Amino acid sequence: MAREELIRLTGSVGGPDCDDDDCPNVYRTESGSFIIQGELSEVFVAPDGEGLVEIPERVLREAIHALGW
């Protein structure tokens, strides 16, 4: 799946944590699931096939607001 196929719910280039689209973000897929972009975290080892990312609370709040929840 390409980034262009996702619905970007958060962030804008030039925002406080953004530099050329490399900022924490929440995306929604056509099927309704979510893709999270953030800093890799190593607080514990995730199971095979999974990963951990850390994003600021404000990014989640922005995603919730964008969804109208």
PDB file of C-alpha atoms in Angstrom:
ATOM      1  CA  MET A   1       0.000   0.000   0.000  1.00  0.00           C
ATOM      2  CA  ALA A   2       1.351   3.410  -0.938  1.00  0.00           C
ATOM      3  CA  ARG A   3       1.148   6.467   1.314  1.00  0.00           C
ATOM      4  CA  GLU A   4      -0.969   8.174  -1.355  1.00  0.00           C
ATOM      5  CA  GLU A   5      -3.684   5.535  -0.789  1.00  0.00           C
ATOM      6  CA  LEU A   6      -4.045   6.482   2.895  1.00  0.00           C
ATOM      7  CA  ILE A   7      -6.206   9.188   4.450  1.00  0.00           C
ATOM      8  CA  ARG A   8      -3.923  11.426   6.488  1.00  0.00           C
ATOM      9  CA  LEU A   9      -5.697  12.460   9.685  1.00  0.00           C
ATOM     10  CA  THR A  10      -2.960  14.518  11.328  1.00  0.00           C
ATOM     11  CA  GLY A  11      -0.023  16.798  10.823  1.00  0.00           C
ATOM     12  CA  SER A  12       1.020  19.208   8.184  1.00  0.00           C
ATOM     13  CA  VAL A  13       4.426  19.774   6.661  1.00  0.00           C
ATOM     14  CA  GLY A  14       5.994  22.653   8.528  1.00  0.00           C
ATOM     15  CA  GLY A  15       4.247  21.767  11.798  1.00  0.00           C
ATOM     16  CA  PRO A  16       6.140  21.684  15.100  1.00  0.00           C
ATOM     17  CA  ASP A  17       7.466  18.132  14.642  1.00  0.00           C
ATOM     18  CA  CYS A  18       7.569  18.035  10.837  1.00  0.00           C
ATOM     19  CA  ASP A  19      10.387  18.344   8.381  1.00  0.00           C
ATOM     20  CA  ASP A  20       9.575  17.264   4.829  1.00  0.00           C
ATOM     21  CA  ASP A  21       6.795  14.784   5.798  1.00  0.00           C
ATOM     22  CA  ASP A  22       8.816  12.886   8.447  1.00  0.00           C
ATOM     23  CA  CYS A  23       6.605  13.783  11.420  1.00  0.00           C
ATOM     24  CA  PRO A  24       4.405  11.668  13.716  1.00  0.00           C
ATOM     25  CA  ASN A  25       1.088  11.000  11.998  1.00  0.00           C
ATOM     26  CA  VAL A  26      -2.038   8.878  12.032  1.00  0.00           C
ATOM     27  CA  TYR A  27      -3.409   7.570   8.743  1.00  0.00           C
ATOM     28  CA  ARG A  28      -6.593   5.640   8.002  1.00  0.00           C
ATOM     29  CA  THR A  29      -6.791   2.867   5.407  1.00  0.00           C
ATOM     30  CA  GLU A  30      -9.687   2.181   3.035  1.00  0.00           C
ATOM     31  CA  SER A  31     -10.665  -0.766   5.264  1.00  0.00           C
ATOM     32  CA  GLY A  32     -10.912   1.524   8.319  1.00  0.00           C
ATOM     33  CA  SER A  33      -7.753   0.411  10.130  1.00  0.00           C
ATOM     34  CA  PHE A  34      -5.012   2.825  11.145  1.00  0.00           C
ATOM     35  CA  ILE A  35      -1.344   3.261  10.272  1.00  0.00           C
ATOM     36  CA  ILE A  36       0.734   5.114  12.876  1.00  0.00           C
ATOM     37  CA  GLN A  37       3.958   6.902  11.970  1.00  0.00           C
ATOM     38  CA  GLY A  38       6.262   7.836  14.840  1.00  0.00           C
ATOM     39  CA  GLU A  39       9.591   7.379  16.529  1.00  0.00           C
ATOM     40  CA  LEU A  40      10.616   3.758  17.019  1.00  0.00           C
ATOM     41  CA  SER A  41      10.276   2.679  20.629  1.00  0.00           C
ATOM     42  CA  GLU A  42      12.122  -0.065  22.432  1.00  0.00           C
ATOM     43  CA  VAL A  43      10.212  -0.001  25.753  1.00  0.00           C
ATOM     44  CA  PHE A  44       9.598  -3.737  25.278  1.00  0.00           C
ATOM     45  CA  VAL A  45      10.074  -6.278  22.522  1.00  0.00           C
ATOM     46  CA  ALA A  46       7.019  -6.574  20.296  1.00  0.00           C
ATOM     47  CA  PRO A  47       5.994  -9.986  18.937  1.00  0.00           C
ATOM     48  CA  ASP A  48       7.316 -11.025  15.525  1.00  0.00           C
ATOM     49  CA  GLY A  49       5.629  -9.079  12.758  1.00  0.00           C
ATOM     50  CA  GLU A  50       4.721  -6.140  15.011  1.00  0.00           C
ATOM     51  CA  GLY A  51       6.469  -2.901  15.904  1.00  0.00           C
ATOM     52  CA  LEU A  52       6.205  -0.151  18.484  1.00  0.00           C
ATOM     53  CA  VAL A  53       6.107   3.553  17.700  1.00  0.00           C
ATOM     54  CA  GLU A  54       5.781   6.537  19.999  1.00  0.00           C
ATOM     55  CA  ILE A  55       3.706   9.567  19.027  1.00  0.00           C
ATOM     56  CA  PRO A  56       2.746  12.672  21.001  1.00  0.00           C
ATOM     57  CA  GLU A  57      -0.697  12.766  22.666  1.00  0.00           C
ATOM     58  CA  ARG A  58      -1.628  15.833  20.612  1.00  0.00           C
ATOM     59  CA  VAL A  59      -1.319  13.718  17.430  1.00  0.00           C
ATOM     60  CA  LEU A  60      -3.886  11.215  18.734  1.00  0.00           C
ATOM     61  CA  ARG A  61      -6.178  14.061  19.801  1.00  0.00           C
ATOM     62  CA  GLU A  62      -5.898  15.580  16.333  1.00  0.00           C
ATOM     63  CA  ALA A  63      -6.779  12.212  14.727  1.00  0.00           C
ATOM     64  CA  ILE A  64      -9.811  11.787  16.993  1.00  0.00           C
ATOM     65  CA  HIS A  65     -10.948  15.307  16.138  1.00  0.00           C
ATOM     66  CA  ALA A  66     -10.489  14.651  12.395  1.00  0.00           C
ATOM     67  CA  LEU A  67     -12.705  11.570  12.693  1.00  0.00           C
ATOM     68  CA  GLY A  68     -15.381  13.517  14.577  1.00  0.00           C
ATOM     69  CA  TRP A  69     -15.216  11.205  17.615  1.00  0.00           C
TER      70      TRP A  69
END
